[in-house]
């Protein structure tokens, strides 16, 4: 795997917050499609570019009208919306969701439509695998796939006597660095997310780096696999950092937004995140000293792995063949072509770079082969407005790690259970890791069994 400093699509800049209206019928003979992935009003450069994308797409495809939606996919309400015909023609979901949606036959296979694109066979197989079924049918298009790393504050590293060009490579080194930052600066050395399913999500990352797993398949069924030494060691590390070292600060109930907001204010030394969180730190939370942003590969403790993910775009099964064909045209135009065509990538990079509040050139995983990606990198290079050298440790260190996906079944429900484990470890000095994991194993197995009904 070769990593690159490609241009992330505009629609991944932040989490959408609002809904969309009903589609108009358009002119006679016009196909109207509603598409999730439109940035919210708070992301002005991203929203402006999205509107330009829509205008250019409609110019090229006069028989199709696109209505952008900032609706966020909710797995708890999707089935009801689907049954009621209230779901958009293009939905944006996290990488935890496609396999479940495919298994329940709630989304359409798109291989036939996608394979008509001249460059379909040049997709990186890694990014299509999570969107495919056992027969090889492909159900969507990925956007800005990522690999988790260790985000760190370069200024706090310097103040703590650490080398900002050499982030910790192991969890023992993270522990030592967190102690140094906390002791010498008074800031939280390391923070682990713990609520809104993100405690379980980050515990999954820790498990992978320790050689563990969250679920495993037994006889065609998935069962909990986290009640084992790797996850116990990961939780033991958190417990020691929290209670023995006192290097994790005073606030332990955080989600990603809480952590990035505090990081942007210079209050946190390290957290697990992707290069893409730079955008949130700068554009959403107003990080003034963006030169302090650094990111390295995810530290290891025997697992030699990191968690991969991203957003993907799918078409619900209820969508008509005519609208599905129009939806695929939009997906290729909006998310595949910019990652393939150097001219398109350069044009969008130039548009974004015109706004000083934008972030152009933040690294991501390649969607296509290395040769094509090198052309993209060269095309956007004149417009890059981030310090790529501060992303260099991640770019150079991540290719040696195995990319592991999120749990295949009921990931968000599993994360919710594991949130309680992480929260207990971080808020109760006497919490028993063994007892917490035993109870969580029972709860998760019940949820996995229910999903098989």
mmCIF file with all atom_site columns, C-alpha atoms in Angstrom, residues 317-431:
data_model
loop_
_atom_site.group_PDB
_atom_site.id
_atom_site.type_symbol
_atom_site.label_atom_id
_atom_site.label_alt_id
_atom_site.label_comp_id
_atom_site.label_asym_id
_atom_site.label_entity_id
_atom_site.label_seq_id
_atom_site.pdbx_PDB_ins_code
_atom_site.Cartn_x
_atom_site.Cartn_y
_atom_site.Cartn_z
_atom_site.occupancy
_atom_site.B_iso_or_equiv
_atom_site.pdbx_formal_charge
_atom_site.auth_seq_id
_atom_site.auth_comp_id
_atom_site.auth_asym_id
_atom_site.auth_atom_id
_atom_site.pdbx_PDB_model_num
ATOM 1   C CA . UNK A 1 317 ? -32.804 -0.991 -2.992  1.00 0.00 ? 317 UNK A CA 1
ATOM 2   C CA . UNK A 1 318 ? -36.075 0.952  -3.348  1.00 0.00 ? 318 UNK A CA 1
ATOM 3   C CA . UNK A 1 319 ? -34.600 3.356  -5.907  1.00 0.00 ? 319 UNK A CA 1
ATOM 4   C CA . UNK A 1 320 ? -35.796 2.833  -9.489  1.00 0.00 ? 320 UNK A CA 1
ATOM 5   C CA . UNK A 1 321 ? -33.364 1.627  -12.156 1.00 0.00 ? 321 UNK A CA 1
ATOM 6   C CA . UNK A 1 322 ? -33.583 5.020  -13.871 1.00 0.00 ? 322 UNK A CA 1
ATOM 7   C CA . UNK A 1 323 ? -32.714 6.947  -10.729 1.00 0.00 ? 323 UNK A CA 1
ATOM 8   C CA . UNK A 1 324 ? -30.039 4.419  -9.770  1.00 0.00 ? 324 UNK A CA 1
ATOM 9   C CA . UNK A 1 325 ? -28.306 4.997  -13.101 1.00 0.00 ? 325 UNK A CA 1
ATOM 10  C CA . UNK A 1 326 ? -28.450 8.756  -12.506 1.00 0.00 ? 326 UNK A CA 1
ATOM 11  C CA . UNK A 1 327 ? -27.147 8.256  -8.963  1.00 0.00 ? 327 UNK A CA 1
ATOM 12  C CA . UNK A 1 328 ? -24.120 6.301  -10.209 1.00 0.00 ? 328 UNK A CA 1
ATOM 13  C CA . UNK A 1 329 ? -23.336 9.070  -12.678 1.00 0.00 ? 329 UNK A CA 1
ATOM 14  C CA . UNK A 1 330 ? -23.340 11.502 -9.755  1.00 0.00 ? 330 UNK A CA 1
ATOM 15  C CA . UNK A 1 331 ? -21.140 9.255  -7.602  1.00 0.00 ? 331 UNK A CA 1
ATOM 16  C CA . UNK A 1 332 ? -18.549 8.847  -10.319 1.00 0.00 ? 332 UNK A CA 1
ATOM 17  C CA . UNK A 1 333 ? -18.556 12.552 -11.083 1.00 0.00 ? 333 UNK A CA 1
ATOM 18  C CA . UNK A 1 334 ? -18.470 13.748 -7.483  1.00 0.00 ? 334 UNK A CA 1
ATOM 19  C CA . UNK A 1 335 ? -16.230 11.197 -5.761  1.00 0.00 ? 335 UNK A CA 1
ATOM 20  C CA . UNK A 1 336 ? -14.383 8.960  -8.229  1.00 0.00 ? 336 UNK A CA 1
ATOM 21  C CA . UNK A 1 337 ? -13.311 11.336 -11.007 1.00 0.00 ? 337 UNK A CA 1
ATOM 22  C CA . UNK A 1 338 ? -11.714 13.937 -8.687  1.00 0.00 ? 338 UNK A CA 1
ATOM 23  C CA . UNK A 1 339 ? -9.552  11.176 -7.200  1.00 0.00 ? 339 UNK A CA 1
ATOM 24  C CA . UNK A 1 340 ? -8.613  9.909  -10.679 1.00 0.00 ? 340 UNK A CA 1
ATOM 25  C CA . UNK A 1 341 ? -8.433  12.877 -13.015 1.00 0.00 ? 341 UNK A CA 1
ATOM 26  C CA . UNK A 1 342 ? -5.495  15.199 -12.239 1.00 0.00 ? 342 UNK A CA 1
ATOM 27  C CA . UNK A 1 343 ? -7.172  18.118 -14.004 1.00 0.00 ? 343 UNK A CA 1
ATOM 28  C CA . UNK A 1 344 ? -10.369 17.770 -11.975 1.00 0.00 ? 344 UNK A CA 1
ATOM 29  C CA . UNK A 1 345 ? -8.422  17.342 -8.746  1.00 0.00 ? 345 UNK A CA 1
ATOM 30  C CA . UNK A 1 346 ? -6.323  20.430 -9.511  1.00 0.00 ? 346 UNK A CA 1
ATOM 31  C CA . UNK A 1 347 ? -9.384  22.503 -10.367 1.00 0.00 ? 347 UNK A CA 1
ATOM 32  C CA . UNK A 1 348 ? -11.140 21.645 -7.116  1.00 0.00 ? 348 UNK A CA 1
ATOM 33  C CA . UNK A 1 349 ? -7.951  22.149 -5.122  1.00 0.00 ? 349 UNK A CA 1
ATOM 34  C CA . UNK A 1 350 ? -7.555  25.583 -6.674  1.00 0.00 ? 350 UNK A CA 1
ATOM 35  C CA . UNK A 1 351 ? -11.130 26.521 -5.791  1.00 0.00 ? 351 UNK A CA 1
ATOM 36  C CA . UNK A 1 352 ? -10.704 25.443 -2.182  1.00 0.00 ? 352 UNK A CA 1
ATOM 37  C CA . UNK A 1 353 ? -7.308  27.107 -1.828  1.00 0.00 ? 353 UNK A CA 1
ATOM 38  C CA . UNK A 1 354 ? -8.866  30.464 -2.753  1.00 0.00 ? 354 UNK A CA 1
ATOM 39  C CA . UNK A 1 355 ? -10.427 30.489 0.721   1.00 0.00 ? 355 UNK A CA 1
ATOM 40  C CA . UNK A 1 356 ? -7.832  30.898 3.502   1.00 0.00 ? 356 UNK A CA 1
ATOM 41  C CA . UNK A 1 357 ? -10.065 28.933 5.869   1.00 0.00 ? 357 UNK A CA 1
ATOM 42  C CA . UNK A 1 358 ? -9.841  25.797 3.710   1.00 0.00 ? 358 UNK A CA 1
ATOM 43  C CA . UNK A 1 359 ? -7.441  22.874 4.075   1.00 0.00 ? 359 UNK A CA 1
ATOM 44  C CA . UNK A 1 360 ? -6.048  21.498 0.818   1.00 0.00 ? 360 UNK A CA 1
ATOM 45  C CA . UNK A 1 361 ? -3.756  18.495 0.523   1.00 0.00 ? 361 UNK A CA 1
ATOM 46  C CA . UNK A 1 362 ? -4.558  16.678 3.759   1.00 0.00 ? 362 UNK A CA 1
ATOM 47  C CA . UNK A 1 363 ? -3.346  13.083 3.157   1.00 0.00 ? 363 UNK A CA 1
ATOM 48  C CA . UNK A 1 364 ? -5.705  10.177 2.643   1.00 0.00 ? 364 UNK A CA 1
ATOM 49  C CA . UNK A 1 365 ? -5.514  6.586  1.384   1.00 0.00 ? 365 UNK A CA 1
ATOM 50  C CA . UNK A 1 366 ? -5.399  6.187  -2.413  1.00 0.00 ? 366 UNK A CA 1
ATOM 51  C CA . UNK A 1 367 ? -8.553  5.172  -4.265  1.00 0.00 ? 367 UNK A CA 1
ATOM 52  C CA . UNK A 1 368 ? -6.593  4.120  -7.351  1.00 0.00 ? 368 UNK A CA 1
ATOM 53  C CA . UNK A 1 369 ? -3.221  2.627  -8.185  1.00 0.00 ? 369 UNK A CA 1
ATOM 54  C CA . UNK A 1 370 ? 0.024   4.312  -7.146  1.00 0.00 ? 370 UNK A CA 1
ATOM 55  C CA . UNK A 1 371 ? 0.894   5.540  -10.644 1.00 0.00 ? 371 UNK A CA 1
ATOM 56  C CA . UNK A 1 372 ? -2.374  7.424  -11.011 1.00 0.00 ? 372 UNK A CA 1
ATOM 57  C CA . UNK A 1 373 ? -2.210  8.765  -7.478  1.00 0.00 ? 373 UNK A CA 1
ATOM 58  C CA . UNK A 1 374 ? 1.246   10.217 -8.102  1.00 0.00 ? 374 UNK A CA 1
ATOM 59  C CA . UNK A 1 375 ? -0.253  12.220 -10.964 1.00 0.00 ? 375 UNK A CA 1
ATOM 60  C CA . UNK A 1 376 ? -2.975  13.526 -8.638  1.00 0.00 ? 376 UNK A CA 1
ATOM 61  C CA . UNK A 1 377 ? -0.415  14.550 -6.026  1.00 0.00 ? 377 UNK A CA 1
ATOM 62  C CA . UNK A 1 378 ? 1.596   16.467 -8.584  1.00 0.00 ? 378 UNK A CA 1
ATOM 63  C CA . UNK A 1 379 ? -1.505  18.203 -9.946  1.00 0.00 ? 379 UNK A CA 1
ATOM 64  C CA . UNK A 1 380 ? -2.710  19.505 -6.559  1.00 0.00 ? 380 UNK A CA 1
ATOM 65  C CA . UNK A 1 381 ? 0.771   20.354 -5.257  1.00 0.00 ? 381 UNK A CA 1
ATOM 66  C CA . UNK A 1 382 ? 0.635   24.071 -6.216  1.00 0.00 ? 382 UNK A CA 1
ATOM 67  C CA . UNK A 1 383 ? -2.528  24.538 -4.104  1.00 0.00 ? 383 UNK A CA 1
ATOM 68  C CA . UNK A 1 384 ? -1.607  22.576 -0.988  1.00 0.00 ? 384 UNK A CA 1
ATOM 69  C CA . UNK A 1 385 ? -1.904  24.893 2.034   1.00 0.00 ? 385 UNK A CA 1
ATOM 70  C CA . UNK A 1 386 ? -1.005  22.479 4.834   1.00 0.00 ? 386 UNK A CA 1
ATOM 71  C CA . UNK A 1 387 ? 2.500   21.617 6.005   1.00 0.00 ? 387 UNK A CA 1
ATOM 72  C CA . UNK A 1 388 ? 2.888   18.184 4.515   1.00 0.00 ? 388 UNK A CA 1
ATOM 73  C CA . UNK A 1 389 ? 6.083   17.592 6.483   1.00 0.00 ? 389 UNK A CA 1
ATOM 74  C CA . UNK A 1 390 ? 3.962   17.511 9.625   1.00 0.00 ? 390 UNK A CA 1
ATOM 75  C CA . UNK A 1 391 ? 2.000   14.614 8.116   1.00 0.00 ? 391 UNK A CA 1
ATOM 76  C CA . UNK A 1 392 ? 5.161   12.841 6.954   1.00 0.00 ? 392 UNK A CA 1
ATOM 77  C CA . UNK A 1 393 ? 5.414   10.396 9.898   1.00 0.00 ? 393 UNK A CA 1
ATOM 78  C CA . UNK A 1 394 ? 1.915   9.098  9.103   1.00 0.00 ? 394 UNK A CA 1
ATOM 79  C CA . UNK A 1 395 ? 2.645   8.907  5.381   1.00 0.00 ? 395 UNK A CA 1
ATOM 80  C CA . UNK A 1 396 ? 5.863   6.997  5.926   1.00 0.00 ? 396 UNK A CA 1
ATOM 81  C CA . UNK A 1 397 ? 4.822   4.779  8.835   1.00 0.00 ? 397 UNK A CA 1
ATOM 82  C CA . UNK A 1 398 ? 1.319   3.617  7.923   1.00 0.00 ? 398 UNK A CA 1
ATOM 83  C CA . UNK A 1 399 ? 2.211   1.533  4.809   1.00 0.00 ? 399 UNK A CA 1
ATOM 84  C CA . UNK A 1 400 ? 3.936   -1.056 7.005   1.00 0.00 ? 400 UNK A CA 1
ATOM 85  C CA . UNK A 1 401 ? 0.743   -1.652 9.022   1.00 0.00 ? 401 UNK A CA 1
ATOM 86  C CA . UNK A 1 402 ? -2.060  -4.061 8.165   1.00 0.00 ? 402 UNK A CA 1
ATOM 87  C CA . UNK A 1 403 ? -5.337  -2.263 7.415   1.00 0.00 ? 403 UNK A CA 1
ATOM 88  C CA . UNK A 1 404 ? -8.139  -3.801 9.466   1.00 0.00 ? 404 UNK A CA 1
ATOM 89  C CA . UNK A 1 405 ? -11.818 -2.879 9.011   1.00 0.00 ? 405 UNK A CA 1
ATOM 90  C CA . UNK A 1 406 ? -14.311 -2.153 11.741  1.00 0.00 ? 406 UNK A CA 1
ATOM 91  C CA . UNK A 1 407 ? -16.360 -5.057 13.177  1.00 0.00 ? 407 UNK A CA 1
ATOM 92  C CA . UNK A 1 408 ? -18.482 -6.612 10.449  1.00 0.00 ? 408 UNK A CA 1
ATOM 93  C CA . UNK A 1 409 ? -21.747 -7.084 12.403  1.00 0.00 ? 409 UNK A CA 1
ATOM 94  C CA . UNK A 1 410 ? -23.663 -4.582 14.557  1.00 0.00 ? 410 UNK A CA 1
ATOM 95  C CA . UNK A 1 411 ? -20.559 -2.415 14.977  1.00 0.00 ? 411 UNK A CA 1
ATOM 96  C CA . UNK A 1 412 ? -22.344 0.592  16.441  1.00 0.00 ? 412 UNK A CA 1
ATOM 97  C CA . UNK A 1 413 ? -24.221 -1.527 18.987  1.00 0.00 ? 413 UNK A CA 1
ATOM 98  C CA . UNK A 1 414 ? -20.987 -3.266 19.950  1.00 0.00 ? 414 UNK A CA 1
ATOM 99  C CA . UNK A 1 415 ? -19.307 0.110  20.364  1.00 0.00 ? 415 UNK A CA 1
ATOM 100 C CA . UNK A 1 416 ? -22.141 1.291  22.603  1.00 0.00 ? 416 UNK A CA 1
ATOM 101 C CA . UNK A 1 417 ? -21.563 -1.654 24.944  1.00 0.00 ? 417 UNK A CA 1
ATOM 102 C CA . UNK A 1 418 ? -17.811 -1.112 24.964  1.00 0.00 ? 418 UNK A CA 1
ATOM 103 C CA . UNK A 1 419 ? -18.336 2.588  25.752  1.00 0.00 ? 419 UNK A CA 1
ATOM 104 C CA . UNK A 1 420 ? -19.449 1.514  29.225  1.00 0.00 ? 420 UNK A CA 1
ATOM 105 C CA . UNK A 1 421 ? -16.258 -0.490 29.686  1.00 0.00 ? 421 UNK A CA 1
ATOM 106 C CA . UNK A 1 422 ? -14.014 2.407  28.692  1.00 0.00 ? 422 UNK A CA 1
ATOM 107 C CA . UNK A 1 423 ? -15.958 4.875  30.829  1.00 0.00 ? 423 UNK A CA 1
ATOM 108 C CA . UNK A 1 424 ? -15.697 2.645  33.888  1.00 0.00 ? 424 UNK A CA 1
ATOM 109 C CA . UNK A 1 425 ? -11.942 2.205  33.477  1.00 0.00 ? 425 UNK A CA 1
ATOM 110 C CA . UNK A 1 426 ? -11.436 5.960  33.127  1.00 0.00 ? 426 UNK A CA 1
ATOM 111 C CA . UNK A 1 427 ? -13.753 7.054  35.957  1.00 0.00 ? 427 UNK A CA 1
ATOM 112 C CA . UNK A 1 428 ? -13.484 4.294  38.568  1.00 0.00 ? 428 UNK A CA 1
ATOM 113 C CA . UNK A 1 429 ? -10.030 3.521  39.937  1.00 0.00 ? 429 UNK A CA 1
ATOM 114 C CA . UNK A 1 430 ? -11.294 0.228  41.355  1.00 0.00 ? 430 UNK A CA 1
ATOM 115 C CA . UNK A 1 431 ? -12.970 -0.960 38.144  1.00 0.00 ? 431 UNK A CA 1
#
